[in-house]
């Protein structure tokens, strides 16, 4: 099976659940403390995706970037060479959705061909949700990206999220 | 109130020996002794726990370790000398053993170096040492320090994706892809945080004896994990390889799509870096420099030899106590005789033979006139050189040198001044020369006529 590797960034505000998505569903070697020390942690998610008339093994090297402001000066370096990004927002915090426009714009400025997939996380907290699916959908449409209502806690839609992105960046 | 309840119990626990039938007594007993029973039960439980802890060596160690640690720290602080004296027999031996092993390793390495001391690499190193003012011993010691390459990462600079990886050992637990990503992140972090806009890259990360040496090009960088101190020239080897890879696969690397199969041919190049723990071959540049230096050395040697030869010849041209041994052939004197007897056989080297001419045919005439007496001054005085000699413009050694005249060269002696002959000869190039040479180097079988001898030497 053909195997290729791509760099993917996880972008989103602080505490939207980026690291939780990574922690539970991808292979990681390093501790989360690196995110708070150098602002990033690299993990890997391998998915099988169709390409042309074959199925390839896609290794997505996930750069989980710190959402806090203190690492904004290095964020541009970390975005360099990314083939795509998972834009993560928190359904219980409306402002985290607005920030995704900035993140997407930053990445496109560095990697113009980057592909996105939008993850509206914490969908299990139904009673606390302050964002509607329509709001998420509107942004996804604006960014020309698919969206998934995910829950790192229950695992809802997480696999399909990564597979969807894998398909987009490998075609 | 019974008798037994009025006094203290004699056996067992307080109150245990008393009958329990009387409720008031029981109540009183409970009031008096329950707290003791409770305390006894607690003590029993603590005793059991303590017993378990003592019997369980792990638990005991865990319990007393912090206490011992604190006690040792305190003792070292308060009575350092005492602690050193107490620990020296143990630590001293350990240190001595470790140092001995290290020195043995060093000696083995130096032996290995000595065995290869005449290799081009060793010559190159000595040349470097001479140029840099480092002694050969220091250079040998430096070369003998332990060094090993453990892993080599070829990483795409922009994405941090692993392009190729080779390792000394096969370790499945080592995730080279994630390491390369994090390494790139660390590089970026250092560059952005400390670079402050300056051009430059992180070129080394050190942790204990392990170090990660980094060489960067436009599209890729090479990270080599090494143990020990790398020999000089190792970084140049790294640079050479990564530049070569960058140049060869420039198109692939510029728009890297994550498929590393086109980069498979880099494996031998990277693998050879792992093999560079032993003294290695010189690089092409080093070989060229060494060849030029060797050629210059040979040239200098040739010049010295030629100069020495010239000086030797010049020295030999001065009178040395080397007598001329004339040919043992018959020495004849030019004695004109009226009869053309040619009893003497001239040596083949002296030609033409100075036969006096003309010889009148003896025609018996009664009135014969006496034959004309040949004039000996008319015949050239011939000789031959017995050595390679520099001739001079004057009949003395301090006069300017003229021409080199070779051994065996036929000469004509034109004049004599002291121990010097004025010679005329025809060289191989048919040029005619006239110069002075010491008489010691000129062999002749002819008598020098007095007419060509200058009575006073003129030094």
XYZ file of C-alpha atoms in Angstrom, chain A residues 20 52 76 167:
4
model
C -8.600 15.997 23.920
C -7.624 7.530 -7.831
C 3.449 31.162 11.859
C -9.669 12.447 1.865
